[in-house]
Short mmCIF file of C-alpha atoms in Angstrom, two decimals:
data_model
loop_
_atom_site.label_atom_id
_atom_site.label_comp_id
_atom_site.label_asym_id
_atom_site.label_seq_id
_atom_site.Cartn_x
_atom_site.Cartn_y
_atom_site.Cartn_z
CA MET A 1 96.27 124.86 90.37
CA GLY A 2 95.53 122.63 93.36
CA LEU A 3 94.40 119.05 92.96
CA GLN A 4 91.17 117.62 94.32
CA THR A 5 89.61 114.23 95.01
CA VAL A 6 87.18 113.11 92.32
CA TYR A 7 85.06 109.95 92.52
CA ALA A 8 84.46 108.43 89.07
CA ASP A 9 82.43 105.56 87.60
CA LEU A 10 83.24 105.40 83.89
CA HIS A 11 81.01 102.60 82.56
CA ILE A 12 77.25 103.21 82.75
CA HIS A 13 74.85 102.08 80.03
CA ILE A 14 71.82 103.82 78.54
CA GLY A 15 68.67 101.74 78.42
CA ARG A 16 66.38 104.05 76.44
CA THR A 17 66.37 107.51 74.89
CA GLU A 18 63.93 110.24 75.91
CA GLU A 19 61.82 109.18 72.90
CA GLY A 20 61.69 105.61 74.24
CA LYS A 21 64.04 104.10 71.68
CA ALA A 22 65.95 101.07 72.95
CA VAL A 23 69.73 101.48 73.21
CA LYS A 24 70.95 98.78 75.61
CA ILE A 25 68.29 96.09 75.37
CA SER A 26 69.19 94.49 78.71
CA ALA A 27 69.27 97.80 80.61
CA ALA A 28 66.45 99.46 82.53
CA ASN A 29 64.01 101.68 80.63
CA ASN A 30 64.56 104.62 82.97
CA LEU A 31 68.30 104.57 82.32
CA THR A 32 68.33 107.68 80.11
CA PHE A 33 71.22 110.10 79.67
CA TYR A 34 69.52 112.71 81.87
CA ASN A 35 68.43 110.27 84.58
CA ILE A 36 71.96 108.85 84.83
CA ALA A 37 73.48 112.31 85.25
CA LYS A 38 70.83 113.25 87.83
CA GLU A 39 71.27 110.02 89.82
CA ALA A 40 75.05 110.40 89.87
CA SER A 41 74.94 114.02 90.97
CA GLN A 42 72.05 114.10 93.43
CA ARG A 43 71.91 110.61 94.95
CA LYS A 44 75.23 108.87 94.38
CA GLY A 45 77.53 111.86 94.87
CA ILE A 46 79.82 110.78 92.03
CA ASP A 47 81.85 113.61 90.51
CA MET A 48 82.60 112.04 87.11
CA ILE A 49 80.70 109.43 85.12
CA GLY A 50 81.33 107.73 81.82
CA ILE A 51 78.03 107.26 80.01
CA ILE A 52 78.43 104.53 77.43
CA ASP A 53 76.33 104.24 74.23
CA CYS A 54 76.79 107.92 73.30
CA GLN A 55 77.63 106.82 69.74
CA SER A 56 73.88 106.33 69.22
CA PRO A 57 72.47 109.20 67.09
CA SER A 58 69.27 109.26 69.15
CA VAL A 59 71.30 109.63 72.36
CA GLN A 60 73.21 112.49 70.77
CA ARG A 61 69.93 114.23 70.02
CA ASP A 62 69.05 113.98 73.71
CA ILE A 63 72.42 115.43 74.69
CA LEU A 64 72.11 118.36 72.28
CA GLN A 65 68.65 119.09 73.60
CA TYR A 66 69.94 119.47 77.16
CA LEU A 67 72.87 121.57 75.98
CA ASP A 68 70.53 123.84 74.00
CA LYS A 69 68.24 124.30 77.01
CA GLY A 70 71.21 125.22 79.18
CA GLU A 71 70.61 122.36 81.61
CA MET A 72 74.02 120.93 80.72
CA GLU A 73 77.24 122.58 79.55
CA GLU A 74 80.22 121.39 77.50
CA LEU A 75 83.50 122.05 79.27
CA PRO A 76 86.50 123.67 77.54
CA ASP A 77 88.71 120.67 78.41
CA GLY A 78 86.12 118.08 77.40
CA GLY A 79 83.15 116.49 79.09
CA ILE A 80 79.65 117.76 79.87
CA ARG A 81 78.80 119.36 83.18
CA PHE A 82 75.49 118.65 84.92
CA GLN A 83 75.09 120.08 88.41
CA GLN A 84 77.87 118.47 90.51
CA THR A 85 78.88 115.84 87.94
CA THR A 86 80.96 115.77 84.75
CA VAL A 87 79.82 113.34 82.05
CA ILE A 88 82.45 111.68 79.83
CA LEU A 89 80.98 110.48 76.52
CA GLY A 90 81.74 106.83 75.81
CA SER A 91 80.93 103.86 73.61
CA GLU A 92 81.31 100.09 74.07
CA ILE A 93 82.16 98.19 70.89
CA GLU A 94 82.58 94.49 70.21
CA VAL A 95 85.44 93.24 68.04
CA ARG A 96 86.22 89.72 66.89
CA ASP A 97 89.47 89.28 65.01
CA PRO A 98 90.02 86.11 62.93
CA GLY A 99 90.82 83.11 65.08
CA MET A 100 89.83 84.86 68.31
CA GLY A 101 86.73 85.17 70.44
CA PRO A 102 84.76 88.40 70.98
CA ALA A 103 86.00 91.24 73.17
CA HIS A 104 84.37 94.47 74.34
CA LEU A 105 86.33 97.71 74.14
CA LEU A 106 85.55 101.17 75.51
CA ALA A 107 86.13 104.39 73.56
CA TYR A 108 85.76 107.83 75.16
CA MET A 109 85.55 111.09 73.23
CA PRO A 110 86.04 114.66 74.57
CA THR A 111 83.12 116.42 72.86
CA VAL A 112 79.72 115.76 71.32
CA GLU A 113 81.13 116.72 67.92
CA SER A 114 84.04 114.27 68.16
CA MET A 115 81.61 111.53 69.21
CA ARG A 116 79.29 112.43 66.32
CA ARG A 117 82.12 112.10 63.81
CA PHE A 118 83.15 108.82 65.41
CA THR A 119 79.57 107.63 64.92
CA GLU A 120 79.80 108.44 61.20
CA TRP A 121 82.83 106.17 60.93
CA LEU A 122 81.31 103.41 63.07
CA ALA A 123 78.13 103.38 60.97
CA LYS A 124 80.14 102.28 57.94
CA HIS A 125 81.39 99.18 59.76
CA MET A 126 78.53 97.92 61.95
CA LYS A 127 74.93 96.90 61.36
CA ASN A 128 73.17 99.15 63.89
CA VAL A 129 75.14 102.04 65.35
CA GLY A 130 72.12 103.05 67.44
CA LEU A 131 72.35 100.04 69.76
CA SER A 132 74.81 99.30 72.53
CA SER A 133 77.86 97.04 72.32
CA GLN A 134 77.43 96.20 68.65
CA ARG A 135 80.02 94.24 66.73
CA ILE A 136 82.25 96.24 64.40
CA TYR A 137 83.62 94.50 61.33
CA VAL A 138 87.16 95.85 61.43
CA PRO A 139 90.24 94.53 63.28
CA GLY A 140 90.80 95.63 66.85
CA ARG A 141 93.93 97.59 65.93
CA GLU A 142 92.04 99.57 63.28
CA LEU A 143 89.39 100.54 65.83
CA GLN A 144 92.19 101.57 68.17
CA ARG A 145 93.77 103.84 65.57
CA GLU A 146 90.46 105.54 64.86
CA VAL A 147 89.85 106.23 68.54
CA LYS A 148 93.35 107.56 69.20
CA ASP A 149 93.51 109.62 65.99
CA ARG A 150 90.29 111.37 67.06
CA GLY A 151 91.75 112.35 70.42
CA GLY A 152 89.88 109.64 72.28
CA LEU A 153 90.76 107.32 75.16
CA PHE A 154 90.87 103.56 74.57
CA VAL A 155 90.14 101.10 77.41
CA PRO A 156 89.51 97.34 77.10
CA ALA A 157 86.36 96.52 79.09
CA HIS A 158 85.96 93.99 81.95
CA ILE A 159 89.07 92.22 80.72
CA PHE A 160 88.62 88.90 82.55
CA THR A 161 84.90 88.11 82.32
CA PRO A 162 84.11 84.78 80.60
CA HIS A 163 81.97 86.40 77.93
CA LYS A 164 83.27 89.01 75.46
CA SER A 165 86.52 90.19 77.02
CA ILE A 166 90.21 90.30 76.13
CA TYR A 167 91.35 87.47 78.41
CA GLY A 168 88.05 85.78 79.15
CA SER A 169 87.03 84.92 75.60
CA SER A 170 89.26 86.59 72.98
CA SER A 171 92.81 85.35 73.58
CA THR A 172 95.46 84.56 76.17
CA GLN A 173 97.36 87.82 75.58
CA MET A 174 96.17 91.34 74.84
CA GLU A 175 98.97 91.89 72.33
CA HIS A 176 97.35 89.29 70.06
CA LEU A 177 94.45 91.69 69.51
CA LEU A 178 95.66 95.22 70.26
CA ASP A 179 98.62 97.59 70.01
CA LEU A 180 99.75 97.71 73.63
CA ASP A 181 101.17 101.22 73.18
CA GLN A 182 97.73 102.58 72.25
CA VAL A 183 95.87 101.36 75.38
CA ASP A 184 95.17 104.11 77.93
CA ALA A 185 94.00 101.90 80.82
CA VAL A 186 92.23 98.59 81.44
CA GLU A 187 88.97 97.90 83.25
CA LEU A 188 89.25 94.95 85.63
CA GLY A 189 85.57 93.98 85.82
CA LEU A 190 83.46 92.88 88.78
CA SER A 191 85.14 89.51 89.37
CA ALA A 192 88.79 90.62 89.53
CA ASP A 193 91.03 92.89 91.58
CA SER A 194 94.53 94.36 91.29
CA GLU A 195 96.27 91.40 92.89
CA MET A 196 94.59 88.94 90.53
CA ALA A 197 95.57 91.04 87.49
CA GLY A 198 99.14 91.12 88.80
CA TYR A 199 99.70 87.56 87.57
CA ILE A 200 99.84 88.84 83.95
CA SER A 201 102.98 90.81 83.20
CA GLU A 202 101.74 92.68 80.11
CA LEU A 203 99.31 94.54 82.39
CA ASP A 204 102.04 95.97 84.63
CA ARG A 205 102.26 99.30 82.82
CA TYR A 206 98.54 100.14 82.79
CA THR A 207 96.33 102.13 85.12
CA TYR A 208 93.48 99.96 86.40
CA LEU A 209 89.88 101.14 86.40
CA THR A 210 87.05 99.70 88.47
CA ASN A 211 83.65 100.66 87.02
CA SER A 212 80.09 99.54 87.62
CA ASP A 213 79.01 98.52 84.09
CA ALA A 214 75.61 99.59 85.40
CA HIS A 215 72.44 98.37 83.68
CA SER A 216 70.15 100.12 86.20
CA LEU A 217 70.23 103.34 88.21
CA ALA A 218 70.76 101.44 91.46
CA LYS A 219 73.94 99.78 90.13
CA ILE A 220 75.70 103.10 89.40
CA GLY A 221 78.71 103.32 91.68
CA ARG A 222 78.82 99.65 92.71
CA GLU A 223 82.46 99.98 91.57
CA TYR A 224 84.25 103.30 91.19
CA ASN A 225 87.62 105.04 91.29
CA LYS A 226 89.14 107.84 93.35
CA LEU A 227 91.10 110.24 91.15
CA GLN A 228 93.38 113.16 91.86
CA LEU A 229 92.62 115.93 89.33
CA ALA A 230 92.70 119.69 89.02
CA GLU A 231 89.06 119.49 87.93
CA PRO A 232 86.69 116.82 86.60
CA SER A 233 87.25 117.07 82.82
CA PHE A 234 88.22 114.86 79.89
CA GLU A 235 91.77 116.22 79.61
CA GLU A 236 92.35 115.82 83.34
CA LEU A 237 91.14 112.23 83.05
CA ARG A 238 93.64 111.68 80.23
CA LEU A 239 96.46 112.91 82.48
CA ALA A 240 95.30 110.71 85.35
CA LEU A 241 95.24 107.53 83.26
CA ALA A 242 98.76 108.36 82.05
CA ARG A 243 99.86 109.20 85.63
CA ARG A 244 101.23 112.57 84.55
CA GLU A 245 101.66 115.96 86.28
CA GLY A 246 100.51 114.62 89.64
CA ARG A 247 97.19 113.41 88.26
CA ALA A 248 96.40 109.78 89.01
CA VAL A 249 93.92 107.13 90.02
CA THR A 250 94.64 107.08 93.76
CA ALA A 251 92.30 104.24 94.77
CA ASN A 252 90.12 101.56 93.22
CA TYR A 253 86.87 100.65 94.95
CA GLY A 254 85.47 97.39 93.68
CA LEU A 255 83.37 94.46 94.67
CA ASN A 256 85.28 91.82 96.52
CA PRO A 257 85.83 89.36 93.63
CA ARG A 258 83.92 86.76 95.64
CA LEU A 259 80.79 88.88 95.03
CA GLY A 260 81.32 88.91 91.26
CA LYS A 261 79.03 86.64 89.29
CA TYR A 262 81.87 85.02 87.36
CA HIS A 263 84.50 84.71 90.10
CA ARG A 264 84.68 80.92 90.36
CA THR A 265 84.04 78.12 87.91
CA TYR A 266 80.39 77.13 87.88
CA CYS A 267 78.48 74.09 86.64
CA SER A 268 75.11 74.88 85.08
CA GLY A 269 74.30 71.16 85.18
CA CYS A 270 74.09 70.87 88.97
CA GLY A 271 74.44 74.51 90.02
CA GLU A 272 77.61 73.96 92.03
CA THR A 273 80.39 76.55 92.30
CA ALA A 274 83.94 75.31 92.82
CA ASP A 275 85.30 76.39 96.19
CA ASP A 276 88.40 78.53 96.53
CA LYS A 277 90.79 75.59 96.69
CA GLU A 278 89.24 73.73 93.81
CA THR A 279 89.80 74.38 90.11
CA ALA A 280 87.41 72.49 87.85
CA ALA A 281 88.83 71.07 84.62
CA GLU A 282 86.75 69.83 81.69
CA ARG A 283 84.02 68.25 83.79
CA CYS A 284 82.23 69.20 86.98
CA LEU A 285 83.83 67.50 89.98
CA GLN A 286 80.37 67.04 91.52
CA CYS A 287 78.20 65.66 88.71
CA GLY A 288 80.53 65.10 85.74
CA SER A 289 78.71 67.57 83.47
CA LYS A 290 80.64 69.50 80.80
CA LYS A 291 78.31 72.53 81.16
CA ILE A 292 80.96 74.63 82.85
CA VAL A 293 81.38 78.42 82.96
CA ARG A 294 85.07 79.02 83.63
CA GLY A 295 85.56 81.38 86.55
CA VAL A 296 87.72 84.50 86.37
CA MET A 297 90.14 83.33 89.07
CA ASP A 298 90.61 79.97 87.37
CA ARG A 299 91.04 81.60 83.96
CA ILE A 300 93.73 83.92 85.33
CA TYR A 301 95.62 80.94 86.76
CA ASP A 302 95.39 79.26 83.34
CA ILE A 303 96.92 82.16 81.38
CA ALA A 304 99.20 83.70 84.03
CA ASP A 305 102.90 84.07 83.27
CA ARG A 306 103.72 84.37 86.99
CA PRO A 307 103.44 81.50 89.48
CA GLU A 308 100.54 81.31 91.91
CA GLY A 309 101.38 83.35 94.98
CA GLU A 310 103.73 85.69 93.07
CA SER A 311 101.39 88.42 91.86
CA TYR A 312 103.24 91.65 91.07
CA VAL A 313 101.89 95.00 92.25
CA PRO A 314 103.98 97.97 90.98
CA ASP A 315 104.82 100.82 93.35
CA TYR A 316 102.52 103.19 91.46
CA ARG A 317 99.53 100.86 91.76
CA PRO A 318 96.99 102.47 94.13
CA PRO A 319 95.26 100.50 96.89
CA TYR A 320 92.28 98.36 95.93
CA TYR A 321 89.48 98.58 98.48
CA TYR A 322 86.74 95.98 98.63
CA GLN A 323 83.65 98.16 98.56
CA VAL A 324 80.33 96.46 99.26
CA PRO A 325 77.51 98.51 97.62
CA LEU A 326 74.78 99.69 99.94
CA GLU A 327 72.18 97.57 98.14
CA TYR A 328 74.10 94.47 99.29
CA ILE A 329 73.79 95.37 102.97
CA PRO A 330 71.25 93.03 104.66
CA GLY A 331 68.30 94.90 106.09
CA LEU A 332 69.02 98.13 104.23
CA GLY A 333 65.93 98.30 102.03
CA PRO A 334 64.94 101.15 99.69
CA LYS A 335 62.91 103.07 102.29
CA ARG A 336 65.61 102.99 104.93
CA LEU A 337 68.25 103.92 102.35
CA ASP A 338 66.11 106.85 101.19
CA ALA A 339 65.88 108.05 104.78
CA LEU A 340 69.66 107.86 105.20
CA LEU A 341 70.21 109.76 101.96
CA ALA A 342 67.73 112.42 103.06
CA GLU A 343 69.82 112.91 106.21
CA PHE A 344 73.36 112.51 104.87
CA GLY A 345 73.05 113.57 101.23
CA THR A 346 74.69 110.97 98.98
CA GLU A 347 75.86 107.37 98.86
CA MET A 348 79.49 108.53 98.74
CA ASN A 349 78.89 110.24 102.07
CA LEU A 350 77.47 107.06 103.59
CA LEU A 351 80.26 104.90 102.20
CA HIS A 352 83.16 107.18 103.12
CA ARG A 353 82.35 110.08 105.42
CA VAL A 354 79.52 109.42 107.87
CA SER A 355 80.77 108.21 111.26
CA TYR A 356 79.74 104.98 112.96
CA GLU A 357 77.97 106.96 115.68
CA GLN A 358 75.94 108.90 113.11
CA LEU A 359 75.03 105.70 111.25
CA GLU A 360 74.02 103.93 114.45
CA ARG A 361 71.82 106.81 115.51
CA ALA A 362 70.09 107.02 112.11
CA ALA A 363 69.82 103.35 111.12
CA GLY A 364 70.53 101.20 114.16
CA GLN A 365 73.48 99.11 115.27
CA ASP A 366 73.14 96.30 112.71
CA ILE A 367 73.17 98.57 109.65
CA ALA A 368 75.97 100.70 111.11
CA ASP A 369 78.04 97.58 111.80
CA TYR A 370 77.54 96.25 108.28
CA ILE A 371 78.54 99.54 106.64
CA VAL A 372 81.63 100.04 108.80
CA GLN A 373 82.67 96.39 108.38
CA ALA A 374 82.31 96.88 104.62
CA ARG A 375 84.74 99.82 104.85
CA GLU A 376 87.18 97.63 106.80
CA ASN A 377 86.77 94.53 104.57
CA LYS A 378 85.47 92.43 107.46
CA LEU A 379 82.15 91.20 106.09
CA VAL A 380 81.52 87.48 105.61
CA LEU A 381 80.76 86.82 101.92
CA GLU A 382 79.20 83.97 99.96
CA VAL A 383 81.02 83.36 96.68
CA GLY A 384 79.45 84.04 93.25
CA GLY A 385 79.82 82.11 90.00
CA GLY A 386 78.18 81.14 86.72
CA GLY A 387 76.25 84.40 86.30
CA ARG A 388 75.06 84.49 89.92
CA TYR A 389 76.33 87.26 92.16
CA GLY A 390 77.79 86.49 95.54
CA LYS A 391 76.23 88.08 98.61
CA VAL A 392 76.90 89.27 102.11
CA ALA A 393 76.16 86.50 104.59
CA ALA A 394 72.95 87.45 106.39
CA LYS A 395 74.22 87.02 109.93
CA SER A 396 73.58 89.63 112.58
CA PRO A 397 76.75 91.66 113.02
CA ALA A 398 75.58 93.15 116.33
CA GLY A 399 78.42 93.46 118.77
CA LEU A 400 81.16 92.99 116.17
CA HIS A 401 81.99 96.67 116.02
CA GLU A 402 84.53 97.58 118.66
#
């Protein structure tokens, strides 16, 4: 069987069910299971998506309804097919072992039935299994065993973010919380890339994932992965994460870490973000305040077991491309984007396949320059920090494309 390119975003939240029940409180109301699948297939052009919060019984009722109506189909090798997209069923769970801070972990299951049985177990150990990212009152390793014993995939989420992650808030080493042999991959998060993660040696063996952690339809695909699979299915994903039988993650597409909202240390007292050559300590260097949100880059330097400048990137590690989402492009508003999608089909086409000449003809020189410069990692960026995203510098790029 030949292998094909599959674009995948494996961390998308559900805001509400079809009945209007809240699932992820902070997510958009129109972020339903069906709307996510439709957006990914028809507008984004993403071949595989991981929809998180599928442990919710009300979400499962929605899924079964679409399966019963024949609008979606369960695949023999796991996953649910909707039009051009395969849905992988996932759940984000918070653990907090004694003496450690909170961490979010992702569990993926191959079928609706396996997720339903997982829900039955979760419900015995958490207060509200119907809501997203709830804390479970068992040790991290016990949660791991349950996921793996049920044929699931286990992936620590956004591992460096300051709030509720393995390295950002739980501990200085993953092995303090988890069995390293039972981790299938790690998700880097919006404020880190492969080179940054390469300062921590216990991560060397793992496949890296770059996912959107989307809380709205527009954010789907702001980070994504390129996979090499025989077909988009759960079992093929398992092989890819394990780098077996030619299956693999062949590229990571993520925000430049400077665009991430927790990239650099930030002072909420005066609103200043430390520049790239400045690492804040206990107090803000500008105003002296202790109201500091430690940035991902600074946190990595703190816990790294390799010296600065000696990040290790294994031979099997795929390239990491700094992908600027279309919504970040200055001047590319919703109406103009809709017109481009009507002409060229999907966002994946615009980001990867449409030529400069086609873009210039359809959207003008400035937009074409921005999109092509984003592909080539040539955009000027303003750094993010303290919960505030970075942004593309709003300078006219006219004439920069050669």
